Amino acid sequence: MEVKDYLNGAEEKMGLAVAYLDDSLQRIRAGKANPKILDGIRVDYYGSAAPISQVANVAVPDARTITITPWEKQMFKEIEKAIINSELGITPENNGEVIRISIPPLTEERRKQLVKQSKAEAEQAKVSVRNARREAIDALKKAVKQGMPEDTEKDAENQVQKLHDKYLKKIDEVFAAKEKEILTV
């Protein structure tokens, strides 16, 4: 394998860690209505667990409301039960036609909890990036034993470190943006 292959593999894993962080932070509600907060909720649909977006139309009519219009009448109870049992902490309102979820303004204490949760997600992503760096460096050291010149390996290690630093900075930027969004009243 060439040095480029080791670097590409490490960069791909680091990029996936940032993408996963971005996706998981989307699911944390920040006081504004966002249909992504429903992505983690599954409902029983003919014996299989399906996301709400696959059994109903999800819309955001204003900044504080999410509306869910099930495609089948029997899904009202299932969707309501799934939302109540989820970690959202929101009670849906059902008028027989549409399920409405009103996103209440966050309390200061809840905002701090959400920032702490977001920070934990960011730390998890940083661990993934560090693991990708370690795996690449280990693979490079094995390559030295198989005949790769040591100076080439050292240069590659420096490049892996630069990638690591670049992706940690991206993670910090993504977290800072989410923190700002949560703390903005």
Short mmCIF file of C-alpha atoms in Angstrom, two decimals:
data_model
loop_
_atom_site.label_atom_id
_atom_site.label_comp_id
_atom_site.label_asym_id
_atom_site.label_seq_id
_atom_site.Cartn_x
_atom_site.Cartn_y
_atom_site.Cartn_z
CA MET A 1 0.00 0.00 0.00
CA GLU A 2 1.09 3.54 -0.69
CA VAL A 3 1.15 6.34 1.88
CA LYS A 4 -1.79 7.95 0.10
CA ASP A 5 -3.94 4.87 0.80
CA TYR A 6 -3.27 5.11 4.55
CA LEU A 7 -4.07 8.83 4.54
CA ASN A 8 -7.27 8.41 2.51
CA GLY A 9 -8.51 5.69 4.85
CA ALA A 10 -7.85 7.84 7.90
CA GLU A 11 -9.43 10.92 6.33
CA GLU A 12 -12.53 8.94 5.35
CA LYS A 13 -13.02 7.69 8.94
CA MET A 14 -12.49 11.20 10.30
CA GLY A 15 -14.99 12.64 7.82
CA LEU A 16 -17.55 10.02 8.82
CA ALA A 17 -17.08 10.97 12.48
CA VAL A 18 -17.84 14.63 11.69
CA ALA A 19 -20.86 13.66 9.55
CA TYR A 20 -22.21 11.44 12.32
CA LEU A 21 -21.76 14.25 14.85
CA ASP A 22 -23.60 16.68 12.59
CA ASP A 23 -26.47 14.22 12.19
CA SER A 24 -26.72 13.44 15.91
CA LEU A 25 -26.68 17.15 16.82
CA GLN A 26 -29.58 17.74 14.41
CA ARG A 27 -31.70 15.45 16.59
CA ILE A 28 -31.13 17.55 19.71
CA ARG A 29 -33.90 20.12 19.89
CA ALA A 30 -32.83 23.69 20.37
CA GLY A 31 -36.12 25.48 21.03
CA LYS A 32 -37.02 25.70 17.35
CA ALA A 33 -39.22 23.26 15.48
CA ASN A 34 -37.07 20.88 13.44
CA PRO A 35 -38.51 17.68 11.91
CA LYS A 36 -35.11 15.98 12.39
CA ILE A 37 -35.86 15.60 16.13
CA LEU A 38 -38.38 12.92 15.16
CA ASP A 39 -35.84 10.86 13.17
CA GLY A 40 -34.88 8.66 16.09
CA ILE A 41 -38.49 7.76 16.94
CA ARG A 42 -39.82 4.49 15.52
CA VAL A 43 -43.45 3.36 15.34
CA ASP A 44 -44.87 -0.12 14.91
CA TYR A 45 -46.07 -0.34 11.31
CA TYR A 46 -47.44 -3.75 10.34
CA GLY A 47 -45.00 -5.57 12.59
CA SER A 48 -41.84 -3.59 11.81
CA ALA A 49 -40.35 -0.47 13.35
CA ALA A 50 -40.54 2.43 10.91
CA PRO A 51 -39.53 6.10 11.27
CA ILE A 52 -42.45 8.53 11.61
CA SER A 53 -41.51 10.15 8.29
CA GLN A 54 -42.28 6.84 6.52
CA VAL A 55 -45.84 6.53 7.89
CA ALA A 56 -46.90 10.18 7.93
CA ASN A 57 -46.32 13.59 6.42
CA VAL A 58 -44.17 15.75 8.74
CA ALA A 59 -44.32 19.52 8.29
CA VAL A 60 -43.14 22.65 10.13
CA PRO A 61 -45.82 25.36 9.69
CA ASP A 62 -44.07 27.82 12.05
CA ALA A 63 -40.99 28.13 14.26
CA ARG A 64 -42.60 26.46 17.28
CA THR A 65 -44.85 23.76 15.76
CA ILE A 66 -44.41 20.42 14.01
CA THR A 67 -47.45 18.82 12.39
CA ILE A 68 -47.72 15.12 11.63
CA THR A 69 -50.44 13.90 9.28
CA PRO A 70 -50.57 10.08 9.32
CA TRP A 71 -51.42 8.39 6.03
CA GLU A 72 -53.61 5.84 7.81
CA LYS A 73 -56.08 6.58 10.64
CA GLN A 74 -54.92 3.67 12.83
CA MET A 75 -51.43 5.23 13.00
CA PHE A 76 -52.59 8.18 15.18
CA LYS A 77 -52.39 6.16 18.41
CA GLU A 78 -49.08 4.48 17.44
CA ILE A 79 -47.40 7.80 16.58
CA GLU A 80 -48.69 9.51 19.72
CA LYS A 81 -47.54 6.62 21.91
CA ALA A 82 -44.07 6.61 20.28
CA ILE A 83 -43.64 10.37 20.80
CA ILE A 84 -44.78 10.20 24.43
CA ASN A 85 -42.42 7.28 25.14
CA SER A 86 -39.47 8.98 23.41
CA GLU A 87 -36.80 11.12 25.08
CA LEU A 88 -38.20 14.33 23.56
CA GLY A 89 -40.19 15.20 26.66
CA ILE A 90 -43.04 16.66 24.61
CA THR A 91 -46.72 15.70 24.69
CA PRO A 92 -48.40 15.70 21.26
CA GLU A 93 -51.88 17.12 20.64
CA ASN A 94 -54.28 15.14 18.43
CA ASN A 95 -57.41 16.65 16.87
CA GLY A 96 -58.32 13.59 14.80
CA GLU A 97 -56.89 15.09 11.61
CA VAL A 98 -53.37 16.13 12.56
CA ILE A 99 -50.97 15.50 15.42
CA ARG A 100 -49.40 18.78 16.57
CA ILE A 101 -46.22 19.04 18.57
CA SER A 102 -45.69 22.44 20.16
CA ILE A 103 -42.04 23.10 20.90
CA PRO A 104 -41.97 25.03 24.19
CA PRO A 105 -39.26 27.59 24.84
CA LEU A 106 -36.39 25.97 26.71
CA THR A 107 -35.66 26.75 30.33
CA GLU A 108 -32.13 27.78 31.29
CA GLU A 109 -31.61 24.45 33.05
CA ARG A 110 -32.79 22.49 29.99
CA ARG A 111 -30.50 24.54 27.74
CA LYS A 112 -27.53 23.63 29.94
CA GLN A 113 -28.51 19.95 29.78
CA LEU A 114 -28.72 20.10 25.97
CA VAL A 115 -25.30 21.80 25.74
CA LYS A 116 -23.87 19.07 27.98
CA GLN A 117 -25.46 16.40 25.76
CA SER A 118 -24.08 18.10 22.63
CA LYS A 119 -20.61 18.30 24.22
CA ALA A 120 -20.75 14.55 24.95
CA GLU A 121 -21.61 13.89 21.28
CA ALA A 122 -18.69 16.10 20.20
CA GLU A 123 -16.32 14.24 22.54
CA GLN A 124 -17.47 10.93 21.05
CA ALA A 125 -16.65 12.25 17.57
CA LYS A 126 -13.21 13.39 18.77
CA VAL A 127 -12.55 9.90 20.13
CA SER A 128 -13.44 8.46 16.71
CA VAL A 129 -11.04 10.87 14.99
CA ARG A 130 -8.26 9.98 17.44
CA ASN A 131 -8.88 6.28 16.86
CA ALA A 132 -8.63 6.80 13.08
CA ARG A 133 -5.31 8.61 13.61
CA ARG A 134 -3.99 5.82 15.85
CA GLU A 135 -5.04 3.12 13.36
CA ALA A 136 -3.32 4.94 10.49
CA ILE A 137 -0.10 5.42 12.49
CA ASP A 138 -0.11 1.77 13.56
CA ALA A 139 -0.59 0.70 9.94
CA LEU A 140 2.30 2.95 8.87
CA LYS A 141 4.58 1.44 11.53
CA LYS A 142 3.72 -2.04 10.25
CA ALA A 143 4.53 -0.85 6.73
CA VAL A 144 8.02 0.17 7.92
CA LYS A 145 8.57 -3.43 9.04
CA GLN A 146 7.52 -4.52 5.56
CA GLY A 147 10.02 -2.28 3.84
CA MET A 148 8.67 1.29 3.79
CA PRO A 149 11.45 3.87 4.36
CA GLU A 150 11.34 5.39 7.86
CA ASP A 151 11.50 8.99 6.64
CA THR A 152 8.48 8.36 4.40
CA GLU A 153 6.66 6.92 7.40
CA LYS A 154 7.53 9.97 9.55
CA ASP A 155 6.27 12.35 6.84
CA ALA A 156 3.06 10.33 6.58
CA GLU A 157 2.64 10.44 10.39
CA ASN A 158 2.92 14.24 10.24
CA GLN A 159 0.27 14.34 7.50
CA VAL A 160 -2.03 12.11 9.58
CA GLN A 161 -1.52 14.48 12.53
CA LYS A 162 -2.45 17.47 10.33
CA LEU A 163 -5.63 15.66 9.22
CA HIS A 164 -6.39 14.89 12.88
CA ASP A 165 -5.99 18.56 13.84
CA LYS A 166 -8.13 19.70 10.89
CA TYR A 167 -11.00 17.36 11.81
CA LEU A 168 -10.84 18.21 15.53
CA LYS A 169 -11.17 21.87 14.54
CA LYS A 170 -14.23 21.00 12.40
CA ILE A 171 -15.79 19.15 15.34
CA ASP A 172 -15.21 22.17 17.58
CA GLU A 173 -16.83 24.44 14.96
CA VAL A 174 -19.88 22.17 14.61
CA PHE A 175 -20.26 21.99 18.40
CA ALA A 176 -19.84 25.76 18.81
CA ALA A 177 -22.58 26.39 16.23
CA LYS A 178 -24.96 23.98 18.01
CA GLU A 179 -24.11 25.47 21.41
CA LYS A 180 -24.89 28.95 20.07
CA GLU A 181 -28.17 27.69 18.60
CA ILE A 182 -29.19 26.10 21.93
CA LEU A 183 -28.23 29.09 24.05
CA THR A 184 -29.89 31.68 21.78
CA VAL A 185 -33.20 32.63 23.41
#
